[in-house]
PDB file of C-alpha atoms and ligand atoms in Angstrom:
ATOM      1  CA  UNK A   1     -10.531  -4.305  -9.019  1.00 52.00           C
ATOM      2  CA  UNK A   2      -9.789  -5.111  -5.778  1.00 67.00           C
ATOM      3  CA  UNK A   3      -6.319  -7.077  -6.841  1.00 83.00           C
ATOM      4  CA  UNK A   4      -4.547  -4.367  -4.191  1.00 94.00           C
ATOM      5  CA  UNK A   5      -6.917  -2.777  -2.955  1.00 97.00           C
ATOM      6  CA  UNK A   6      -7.827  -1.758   1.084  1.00 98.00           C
ATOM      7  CA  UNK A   7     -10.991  -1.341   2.419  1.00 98.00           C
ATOM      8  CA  UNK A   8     -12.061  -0.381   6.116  1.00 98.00           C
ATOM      9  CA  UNK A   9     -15.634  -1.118   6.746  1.00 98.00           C
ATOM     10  CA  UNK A  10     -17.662   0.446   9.693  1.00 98.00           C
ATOM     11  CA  UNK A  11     -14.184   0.334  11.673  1.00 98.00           C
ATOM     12  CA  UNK A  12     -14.380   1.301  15.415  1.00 98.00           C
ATOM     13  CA  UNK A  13     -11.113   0.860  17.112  1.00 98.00           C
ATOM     14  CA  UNK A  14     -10.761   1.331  21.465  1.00 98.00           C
ATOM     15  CA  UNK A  15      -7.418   0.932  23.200  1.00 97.00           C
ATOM     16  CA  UNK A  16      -6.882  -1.202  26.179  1.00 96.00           C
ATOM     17  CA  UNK A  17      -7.942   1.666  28.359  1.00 97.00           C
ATOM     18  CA  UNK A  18     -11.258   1.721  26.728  1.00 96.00           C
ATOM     19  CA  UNK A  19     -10.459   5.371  24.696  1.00 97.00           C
ATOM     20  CA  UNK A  20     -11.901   4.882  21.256  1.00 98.00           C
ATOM     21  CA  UNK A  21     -10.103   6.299  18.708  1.00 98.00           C
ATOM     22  CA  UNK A  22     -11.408   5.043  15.638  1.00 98.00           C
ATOM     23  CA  UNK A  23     -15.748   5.881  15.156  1.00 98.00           C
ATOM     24  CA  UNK A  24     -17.087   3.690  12.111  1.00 98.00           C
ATOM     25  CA  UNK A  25     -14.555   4.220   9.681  1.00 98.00           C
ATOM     26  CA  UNK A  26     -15.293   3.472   6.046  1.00 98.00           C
ATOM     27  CA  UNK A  27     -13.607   4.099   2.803  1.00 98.00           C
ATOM     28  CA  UNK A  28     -11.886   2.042   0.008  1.00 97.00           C
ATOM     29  CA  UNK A  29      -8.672   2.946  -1.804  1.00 97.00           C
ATOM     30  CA  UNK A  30      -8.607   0.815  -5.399  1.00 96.00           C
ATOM     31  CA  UNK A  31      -5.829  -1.096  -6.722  1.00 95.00           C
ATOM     32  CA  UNK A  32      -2.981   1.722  -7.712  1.00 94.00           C
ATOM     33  CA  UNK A  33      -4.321   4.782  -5.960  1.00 96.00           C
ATOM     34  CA  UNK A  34      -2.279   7.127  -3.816  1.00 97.00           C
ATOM     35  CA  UNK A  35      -4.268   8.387  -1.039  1.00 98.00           C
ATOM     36  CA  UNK A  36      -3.344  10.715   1.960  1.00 98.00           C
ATOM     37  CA  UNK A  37      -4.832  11.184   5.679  1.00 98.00           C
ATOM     38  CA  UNK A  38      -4.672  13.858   6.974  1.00 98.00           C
ATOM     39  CA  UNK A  39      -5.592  15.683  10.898  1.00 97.00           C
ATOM     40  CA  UNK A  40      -4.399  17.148  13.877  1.00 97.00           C
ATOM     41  CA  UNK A  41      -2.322  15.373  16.407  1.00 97.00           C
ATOM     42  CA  UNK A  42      -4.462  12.833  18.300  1.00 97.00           C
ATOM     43  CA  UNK A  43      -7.019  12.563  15.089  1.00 98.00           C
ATOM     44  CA  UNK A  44      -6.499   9.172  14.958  1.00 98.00           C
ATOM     45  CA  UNK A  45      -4.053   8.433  11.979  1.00 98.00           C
ATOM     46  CA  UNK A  46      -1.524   6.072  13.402  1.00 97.00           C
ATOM     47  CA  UNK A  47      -3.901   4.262  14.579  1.00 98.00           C
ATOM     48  CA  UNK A  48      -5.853   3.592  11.748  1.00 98.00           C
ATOM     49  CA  UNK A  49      -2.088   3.182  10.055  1.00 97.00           C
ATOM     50  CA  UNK A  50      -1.531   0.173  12.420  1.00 97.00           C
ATOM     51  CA  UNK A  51      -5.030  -1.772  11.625  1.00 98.00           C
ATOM     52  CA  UNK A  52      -4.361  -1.730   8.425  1.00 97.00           C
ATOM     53  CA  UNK A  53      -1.420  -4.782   8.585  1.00 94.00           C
ATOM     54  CA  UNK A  54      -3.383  -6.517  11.789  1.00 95.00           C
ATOM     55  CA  UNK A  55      -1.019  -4.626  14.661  1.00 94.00           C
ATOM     56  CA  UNK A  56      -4.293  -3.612  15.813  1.00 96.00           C
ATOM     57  CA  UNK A  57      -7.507  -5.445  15.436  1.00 96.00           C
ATOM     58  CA  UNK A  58     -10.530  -3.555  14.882  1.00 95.00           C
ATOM     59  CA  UNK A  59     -13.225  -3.736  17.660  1.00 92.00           C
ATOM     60  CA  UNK A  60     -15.818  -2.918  15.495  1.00 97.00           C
ATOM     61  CA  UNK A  61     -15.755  -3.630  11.230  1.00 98.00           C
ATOM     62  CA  UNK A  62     -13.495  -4.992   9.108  1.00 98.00           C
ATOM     63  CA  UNK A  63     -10.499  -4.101   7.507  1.00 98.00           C
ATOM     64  CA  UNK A  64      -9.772  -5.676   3.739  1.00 98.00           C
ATOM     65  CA  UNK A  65      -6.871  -6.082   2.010  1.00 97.00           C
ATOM     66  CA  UNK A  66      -6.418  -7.187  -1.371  1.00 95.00           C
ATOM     67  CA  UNK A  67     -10.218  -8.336  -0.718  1.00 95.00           C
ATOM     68  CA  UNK A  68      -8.652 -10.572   2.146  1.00 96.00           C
ATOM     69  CA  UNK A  69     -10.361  -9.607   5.314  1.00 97.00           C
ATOM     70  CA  UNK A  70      -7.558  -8.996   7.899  1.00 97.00           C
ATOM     71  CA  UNK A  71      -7.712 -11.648  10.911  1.00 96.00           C
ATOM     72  CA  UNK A  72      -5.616 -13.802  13.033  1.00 95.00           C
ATOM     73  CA  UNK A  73      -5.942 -16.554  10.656  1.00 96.00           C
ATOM     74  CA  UNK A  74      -5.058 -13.962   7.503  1.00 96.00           C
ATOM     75  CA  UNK A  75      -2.167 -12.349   9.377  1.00 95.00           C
ATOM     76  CA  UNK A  76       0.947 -13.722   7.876  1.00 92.00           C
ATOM     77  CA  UNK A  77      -0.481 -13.378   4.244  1.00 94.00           C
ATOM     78  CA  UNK A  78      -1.494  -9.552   4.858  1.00 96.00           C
ATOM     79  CA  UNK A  79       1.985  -8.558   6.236  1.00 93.00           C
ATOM     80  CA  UNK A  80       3.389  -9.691   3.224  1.00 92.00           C
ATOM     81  CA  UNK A  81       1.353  -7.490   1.037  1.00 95.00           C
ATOM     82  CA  UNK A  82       1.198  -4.755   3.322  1.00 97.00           C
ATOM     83  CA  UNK A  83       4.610  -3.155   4.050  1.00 96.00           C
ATOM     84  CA  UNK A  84       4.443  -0.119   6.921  1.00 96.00           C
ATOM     85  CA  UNK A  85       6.921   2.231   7.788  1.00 95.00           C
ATOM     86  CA  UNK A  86       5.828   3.543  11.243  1.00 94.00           C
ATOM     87  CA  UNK A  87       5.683   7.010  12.593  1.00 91.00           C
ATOM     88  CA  UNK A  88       8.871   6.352  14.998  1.00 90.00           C
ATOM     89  CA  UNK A  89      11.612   4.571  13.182  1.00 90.00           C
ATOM     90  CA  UNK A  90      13.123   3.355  17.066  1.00 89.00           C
ATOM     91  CA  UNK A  91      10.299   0.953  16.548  1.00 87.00           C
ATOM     92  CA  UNK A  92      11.142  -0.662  13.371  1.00 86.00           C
ATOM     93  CA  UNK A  93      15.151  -0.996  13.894  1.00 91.00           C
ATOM     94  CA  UNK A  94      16.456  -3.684  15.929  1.00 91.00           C
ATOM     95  CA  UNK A  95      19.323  -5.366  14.614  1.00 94.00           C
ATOM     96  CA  UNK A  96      23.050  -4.284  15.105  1.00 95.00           C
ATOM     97  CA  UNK A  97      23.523  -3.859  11.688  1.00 97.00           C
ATOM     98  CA  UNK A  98      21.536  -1.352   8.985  1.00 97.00           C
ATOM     99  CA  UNK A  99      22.238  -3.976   6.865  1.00 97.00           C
ATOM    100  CA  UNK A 100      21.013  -6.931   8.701  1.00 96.00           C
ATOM    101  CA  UNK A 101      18.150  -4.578   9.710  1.00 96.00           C
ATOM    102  CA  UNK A 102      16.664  -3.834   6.236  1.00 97.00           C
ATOM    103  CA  UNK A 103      17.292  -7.806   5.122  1.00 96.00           C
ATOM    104  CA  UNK A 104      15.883  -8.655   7.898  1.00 95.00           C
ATOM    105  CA  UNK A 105      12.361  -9.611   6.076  1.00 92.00           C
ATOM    106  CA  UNK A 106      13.965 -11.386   3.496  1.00 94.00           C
ATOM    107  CA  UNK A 107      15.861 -13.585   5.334  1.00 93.00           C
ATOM    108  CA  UNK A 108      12.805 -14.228   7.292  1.00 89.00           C
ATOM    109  CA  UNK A 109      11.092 -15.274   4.062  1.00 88.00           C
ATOM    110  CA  UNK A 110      13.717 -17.578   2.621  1.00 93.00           C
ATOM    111  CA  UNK A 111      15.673 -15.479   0.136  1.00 95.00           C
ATOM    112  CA  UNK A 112      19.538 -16.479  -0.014  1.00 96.00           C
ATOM    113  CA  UNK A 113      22.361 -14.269   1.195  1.00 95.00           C
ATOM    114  CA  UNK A 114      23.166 -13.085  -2.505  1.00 96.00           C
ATOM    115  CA  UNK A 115      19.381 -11.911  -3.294  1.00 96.00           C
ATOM    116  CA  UNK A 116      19.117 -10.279   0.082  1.00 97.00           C
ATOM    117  CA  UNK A 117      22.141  -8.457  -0.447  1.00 96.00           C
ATOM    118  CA  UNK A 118      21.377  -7.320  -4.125  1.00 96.00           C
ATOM    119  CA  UNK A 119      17.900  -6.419  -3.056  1.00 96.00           C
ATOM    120  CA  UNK A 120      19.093  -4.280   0.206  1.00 97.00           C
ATOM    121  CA  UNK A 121      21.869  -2.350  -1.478  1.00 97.00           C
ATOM    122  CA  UNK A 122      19.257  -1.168  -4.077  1.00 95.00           C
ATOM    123  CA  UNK A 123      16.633  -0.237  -1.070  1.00 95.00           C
ATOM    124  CA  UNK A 124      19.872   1.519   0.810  1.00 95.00           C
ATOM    125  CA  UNK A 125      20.607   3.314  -2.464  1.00 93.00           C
ATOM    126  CA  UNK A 126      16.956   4.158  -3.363  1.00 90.00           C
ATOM    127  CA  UNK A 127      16.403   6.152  -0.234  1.00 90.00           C
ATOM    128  CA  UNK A 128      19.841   7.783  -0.276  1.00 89.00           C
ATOM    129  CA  UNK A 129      21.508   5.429   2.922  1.00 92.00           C
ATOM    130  CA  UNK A 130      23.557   3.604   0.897  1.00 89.00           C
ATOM    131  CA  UNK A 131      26.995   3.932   2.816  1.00 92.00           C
ATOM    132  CA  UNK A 132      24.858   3.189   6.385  1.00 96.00           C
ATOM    133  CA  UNK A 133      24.989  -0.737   6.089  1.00 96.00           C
ATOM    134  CA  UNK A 134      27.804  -1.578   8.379  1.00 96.00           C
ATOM    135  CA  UNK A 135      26.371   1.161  11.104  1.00 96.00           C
ATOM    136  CA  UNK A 136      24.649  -0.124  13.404  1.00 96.00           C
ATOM    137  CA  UNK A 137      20.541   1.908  13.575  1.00 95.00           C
ATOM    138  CA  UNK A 138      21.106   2.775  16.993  1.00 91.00           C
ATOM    139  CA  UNK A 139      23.731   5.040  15.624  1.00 93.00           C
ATOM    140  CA  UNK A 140      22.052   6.853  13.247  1.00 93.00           C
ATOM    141  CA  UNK A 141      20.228  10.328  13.452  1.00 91.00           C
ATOM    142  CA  UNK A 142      16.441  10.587  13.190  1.00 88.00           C
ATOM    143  CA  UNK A 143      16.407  11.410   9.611  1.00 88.00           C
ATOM    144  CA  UNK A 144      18.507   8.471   8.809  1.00 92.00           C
ATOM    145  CA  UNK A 145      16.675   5.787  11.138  1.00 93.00           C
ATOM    146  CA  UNK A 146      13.406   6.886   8.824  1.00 91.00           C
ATOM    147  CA  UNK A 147      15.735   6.360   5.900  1.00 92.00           C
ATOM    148  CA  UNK A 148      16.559   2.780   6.786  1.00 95.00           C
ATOM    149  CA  UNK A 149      13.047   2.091   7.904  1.00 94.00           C
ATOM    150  CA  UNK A 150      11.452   2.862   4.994  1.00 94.00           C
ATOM    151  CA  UNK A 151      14.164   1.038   2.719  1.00 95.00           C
ATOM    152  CA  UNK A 152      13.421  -2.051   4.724  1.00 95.00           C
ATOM    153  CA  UNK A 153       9.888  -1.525   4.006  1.00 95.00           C
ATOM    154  CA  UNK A 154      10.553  -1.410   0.105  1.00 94.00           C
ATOM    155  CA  UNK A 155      13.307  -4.320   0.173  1.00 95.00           C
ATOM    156  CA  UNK A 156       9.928  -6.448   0.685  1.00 94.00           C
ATOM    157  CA  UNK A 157       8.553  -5.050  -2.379  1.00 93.00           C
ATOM    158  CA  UNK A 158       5.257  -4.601  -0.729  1.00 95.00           C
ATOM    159  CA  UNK A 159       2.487  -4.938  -2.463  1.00 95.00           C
ATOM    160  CA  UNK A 160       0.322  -1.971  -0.706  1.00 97.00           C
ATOM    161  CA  UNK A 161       2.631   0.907   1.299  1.00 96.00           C
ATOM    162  CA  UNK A 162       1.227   2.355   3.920  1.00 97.00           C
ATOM    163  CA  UNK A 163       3.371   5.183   5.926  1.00 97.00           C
ATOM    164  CA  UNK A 164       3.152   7.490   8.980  1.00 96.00           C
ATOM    165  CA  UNK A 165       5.088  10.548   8.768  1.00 95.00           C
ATOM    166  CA  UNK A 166       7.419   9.412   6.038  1.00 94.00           C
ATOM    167  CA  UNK A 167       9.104  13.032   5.875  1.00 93.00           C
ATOM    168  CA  UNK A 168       9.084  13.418   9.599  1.00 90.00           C
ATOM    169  CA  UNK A 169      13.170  14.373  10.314  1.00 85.00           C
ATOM    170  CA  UNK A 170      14.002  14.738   7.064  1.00 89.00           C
ATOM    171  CA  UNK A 171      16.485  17.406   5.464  1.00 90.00           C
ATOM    172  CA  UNK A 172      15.097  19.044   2.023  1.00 92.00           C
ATOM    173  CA  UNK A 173      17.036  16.404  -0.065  1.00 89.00           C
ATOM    174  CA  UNK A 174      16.371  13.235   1.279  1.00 87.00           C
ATOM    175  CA  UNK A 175      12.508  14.378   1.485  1.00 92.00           C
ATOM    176  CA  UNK A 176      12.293  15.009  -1.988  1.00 91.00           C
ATOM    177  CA  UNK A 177      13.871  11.376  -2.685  1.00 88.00           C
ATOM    178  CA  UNK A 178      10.948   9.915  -0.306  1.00 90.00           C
ATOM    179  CA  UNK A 179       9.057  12.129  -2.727  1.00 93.00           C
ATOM    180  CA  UNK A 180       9.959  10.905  -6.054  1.00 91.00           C
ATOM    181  CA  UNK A 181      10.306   7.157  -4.378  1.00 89.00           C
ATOM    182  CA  UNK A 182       6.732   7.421  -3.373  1.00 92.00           C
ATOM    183  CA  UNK A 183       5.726   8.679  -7.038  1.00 92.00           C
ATOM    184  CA  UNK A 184       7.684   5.944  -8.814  1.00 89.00           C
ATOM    185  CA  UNK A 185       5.892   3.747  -6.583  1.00 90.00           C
ATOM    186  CA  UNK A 186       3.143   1.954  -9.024  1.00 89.00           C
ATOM    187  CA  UNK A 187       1.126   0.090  -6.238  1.00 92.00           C
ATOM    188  CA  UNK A 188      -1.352   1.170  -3.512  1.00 96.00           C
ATOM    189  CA  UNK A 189      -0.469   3.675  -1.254  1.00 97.00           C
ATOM    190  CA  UNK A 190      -1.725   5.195   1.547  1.00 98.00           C
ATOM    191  CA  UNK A 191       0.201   7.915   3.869  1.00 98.00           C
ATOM    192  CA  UNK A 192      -0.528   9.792   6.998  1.00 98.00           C
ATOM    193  CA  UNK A 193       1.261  13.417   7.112  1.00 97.00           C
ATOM    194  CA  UNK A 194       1.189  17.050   7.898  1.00 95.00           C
ATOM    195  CA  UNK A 195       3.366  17.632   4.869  1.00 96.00           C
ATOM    196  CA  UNK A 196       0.747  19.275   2.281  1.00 95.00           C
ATOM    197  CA  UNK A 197       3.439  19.509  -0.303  1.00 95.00           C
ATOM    198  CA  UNK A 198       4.193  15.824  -0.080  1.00 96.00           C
ATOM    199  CA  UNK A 199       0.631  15.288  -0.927  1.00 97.00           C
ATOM    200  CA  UNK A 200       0.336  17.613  -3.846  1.00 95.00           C
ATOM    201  CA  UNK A 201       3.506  15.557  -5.820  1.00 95.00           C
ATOM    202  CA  UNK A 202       2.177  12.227  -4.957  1.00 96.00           C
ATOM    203  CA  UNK A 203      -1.642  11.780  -3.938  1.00 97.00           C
ATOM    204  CA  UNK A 204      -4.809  11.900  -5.921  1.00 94.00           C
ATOM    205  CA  UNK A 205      -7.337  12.006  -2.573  1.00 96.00           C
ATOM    206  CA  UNK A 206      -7.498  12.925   0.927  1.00 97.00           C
ATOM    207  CA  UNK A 207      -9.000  11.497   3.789  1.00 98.00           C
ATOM    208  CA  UNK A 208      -9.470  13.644   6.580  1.00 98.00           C
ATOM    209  CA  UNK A 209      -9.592  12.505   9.843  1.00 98.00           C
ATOM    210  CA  UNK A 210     -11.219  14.725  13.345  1.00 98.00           C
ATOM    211  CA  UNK A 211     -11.404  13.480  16.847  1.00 98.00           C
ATOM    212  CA  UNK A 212     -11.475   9.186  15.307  1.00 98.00           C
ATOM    213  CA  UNK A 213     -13.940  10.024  12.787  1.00 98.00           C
ATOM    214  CA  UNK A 214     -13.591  10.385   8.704  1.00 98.00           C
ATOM    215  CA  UNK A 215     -15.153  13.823   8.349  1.00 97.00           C
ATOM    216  CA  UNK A 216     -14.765  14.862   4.304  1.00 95.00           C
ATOM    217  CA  UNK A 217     -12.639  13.437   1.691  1.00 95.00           C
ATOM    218  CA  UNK A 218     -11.388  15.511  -1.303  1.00 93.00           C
ATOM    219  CA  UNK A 219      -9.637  15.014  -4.139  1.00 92.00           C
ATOM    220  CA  UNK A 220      -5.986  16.465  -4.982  1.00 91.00           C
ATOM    221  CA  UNK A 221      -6.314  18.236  -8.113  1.00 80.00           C
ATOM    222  CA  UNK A 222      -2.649  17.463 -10.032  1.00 65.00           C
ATOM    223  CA  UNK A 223       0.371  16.313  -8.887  1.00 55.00           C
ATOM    224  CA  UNK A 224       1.964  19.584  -9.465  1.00 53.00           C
ATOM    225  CA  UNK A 225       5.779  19.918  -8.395  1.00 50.00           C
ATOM    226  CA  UNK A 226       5.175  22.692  -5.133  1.00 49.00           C
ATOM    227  CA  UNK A 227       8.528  24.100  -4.952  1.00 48.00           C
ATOM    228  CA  UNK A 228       7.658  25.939  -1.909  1.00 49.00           C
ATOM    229  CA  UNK A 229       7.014  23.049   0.060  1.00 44.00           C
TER     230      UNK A 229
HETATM  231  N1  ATP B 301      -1.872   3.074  23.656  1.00 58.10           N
HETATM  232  C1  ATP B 301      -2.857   3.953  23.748  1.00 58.10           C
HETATM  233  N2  ATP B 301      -3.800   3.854  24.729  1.00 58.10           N
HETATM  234  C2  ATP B 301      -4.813   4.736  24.816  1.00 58.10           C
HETATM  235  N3  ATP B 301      -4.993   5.763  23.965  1.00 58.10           N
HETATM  236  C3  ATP B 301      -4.096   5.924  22.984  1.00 58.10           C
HETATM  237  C4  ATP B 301      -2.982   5.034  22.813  1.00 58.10           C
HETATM  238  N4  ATP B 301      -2.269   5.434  21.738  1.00 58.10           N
HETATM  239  C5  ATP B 301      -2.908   6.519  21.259  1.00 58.10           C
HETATM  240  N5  ATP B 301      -3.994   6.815  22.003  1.00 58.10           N
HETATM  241  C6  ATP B 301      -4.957   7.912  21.779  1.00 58.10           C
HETATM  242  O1  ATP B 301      -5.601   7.720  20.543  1.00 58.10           O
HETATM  243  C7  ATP B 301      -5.779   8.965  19.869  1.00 58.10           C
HETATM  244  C8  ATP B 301      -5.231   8.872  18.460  1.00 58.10           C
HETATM  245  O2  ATP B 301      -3.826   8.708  18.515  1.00 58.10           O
HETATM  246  P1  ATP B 301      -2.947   8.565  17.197  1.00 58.10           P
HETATM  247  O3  ATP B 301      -1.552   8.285  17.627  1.00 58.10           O
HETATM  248  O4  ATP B 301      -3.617   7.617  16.295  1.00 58.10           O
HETATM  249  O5  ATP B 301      -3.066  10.045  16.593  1.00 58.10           O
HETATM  250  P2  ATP B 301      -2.357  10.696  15.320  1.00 58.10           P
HETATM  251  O6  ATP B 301      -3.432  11.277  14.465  1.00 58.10           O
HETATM  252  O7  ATP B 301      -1.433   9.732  14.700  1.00 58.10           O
HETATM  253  O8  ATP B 301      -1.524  11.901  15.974  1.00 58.10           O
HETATM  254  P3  ATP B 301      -0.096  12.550  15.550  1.00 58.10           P
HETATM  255  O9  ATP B 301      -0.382  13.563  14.456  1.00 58.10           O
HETATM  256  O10 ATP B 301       0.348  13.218  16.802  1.00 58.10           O
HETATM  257  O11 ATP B 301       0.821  11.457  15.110  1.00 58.10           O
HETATM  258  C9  ATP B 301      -5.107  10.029  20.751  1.00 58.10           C
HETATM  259  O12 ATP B 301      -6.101  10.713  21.463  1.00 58.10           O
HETATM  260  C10 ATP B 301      -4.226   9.232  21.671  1.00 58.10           C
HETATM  261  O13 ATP B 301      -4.124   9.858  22.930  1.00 58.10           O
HETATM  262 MG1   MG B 302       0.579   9.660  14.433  1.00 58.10          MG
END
């Protein structure tokens, strides 16, 4: 089914400065998976993390979402399927309020002050920020700027998640709420990390990534609770 799906086909991806750092990238995640990429610093994850909404444009390939080859001309329609919570929350908050910062989508798309506000409370309280909304994000500490971020993310009610680092900054509690918010997630998911204990409780399959290019994939063999991680 390829209802949510995302599929990167033969991607190749060079910066400006001609560094490529994405080699022919292939793989598919189906509609409902939970998949995790993994690699050391510089592998290449982020930047496969930002093709995958059309920050980035592939040089070489194609990247599909939802079947929808990701374009110019696609753009608007795959941002609204494909919510991303980046690897540096500074980059994600920019309003003066939290509040203002996690509606900020919805407003964008229409909803009315009542809906916004029922649907960011909820996304404050899911990720444990509830309290924040009057602060303004430039206030916050690191661990709750990636709180915010991602509840802006899920106040969109994406369609596909796709995160980098979502436990980056974190203290133990609020990573195990990304945890179980990430496993009560029912759609598509795909997450870069170091943290092999967030994988265990929430992927099925790894991809791992080496110097730009997908070297092995393996599966996760249960979701097992890994109380030493
Ligand atoms: N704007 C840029 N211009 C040129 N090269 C870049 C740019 N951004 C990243 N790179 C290079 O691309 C490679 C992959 O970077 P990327 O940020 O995707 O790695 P990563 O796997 O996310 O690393 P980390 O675990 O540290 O987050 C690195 O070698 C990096 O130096
Ligand atoms: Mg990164």
């Amino acid at each position: 089914m390829s209802h949510h799906s995302l599929e990167f086909l033969n991607v190749s991806f060079r910066y400006p400065d001609g560094y490529t750092a994405l080699r022919n990238i292939s793989f598919r995640i189906e509609d409902g998976e939970k998949v995790a990429v993994v690699g050391a610093n510089g592998a290449g994850k982020s930047t496969l993390i930002m093709l995958t909404n059309g920050l980035f444009m592939s040089s070489e390939g194609a990247v599909f979402v939802g079947g929808m080859k990701v374009s110019k001309r696609s753009l608007t329609s795959v941002r609204r399927q494909v919510g991303l919570v980046f690897q540096d929350s500074d980059n994600q908050l920019f309003m003066p309020t939290v509040a203002e910062d996690v509606g900020f989508g919805l407003y964008n798309m229409g909803f009315s002050k009542n809906e916004v506000e029922e649907r960011v409370g909820k996304a404050l309280k899911s990720v444990g920020a509830d309290g924040l909304g009057n602060m303004s994000p430039h206030r916050l500490s690191g661990g709750q700027k990636k709180r915010v971020a991602i509840a802006g993310v899920l106040a969109m009610q994406p369609d596909i998640l796709i995160m980098d680092e979502p436990t980056s900054n974190l203290d133990l509690q609020a990573r195990q709420q990304i945890i179980e918010l990430i496993r009560s997630f029912s759609h598509t998911t795909l997450i870069a990390t170091h943290d092999t204990g967030l994988i265990k409780q929430t992927c099925n399959r790894v991809l791992i990534l080496d110097k730009g290019q997908l070297v092995a994939e393996e599966r996760v063999v249960s979701h097992q609770v890994d109380l030493s991680g």
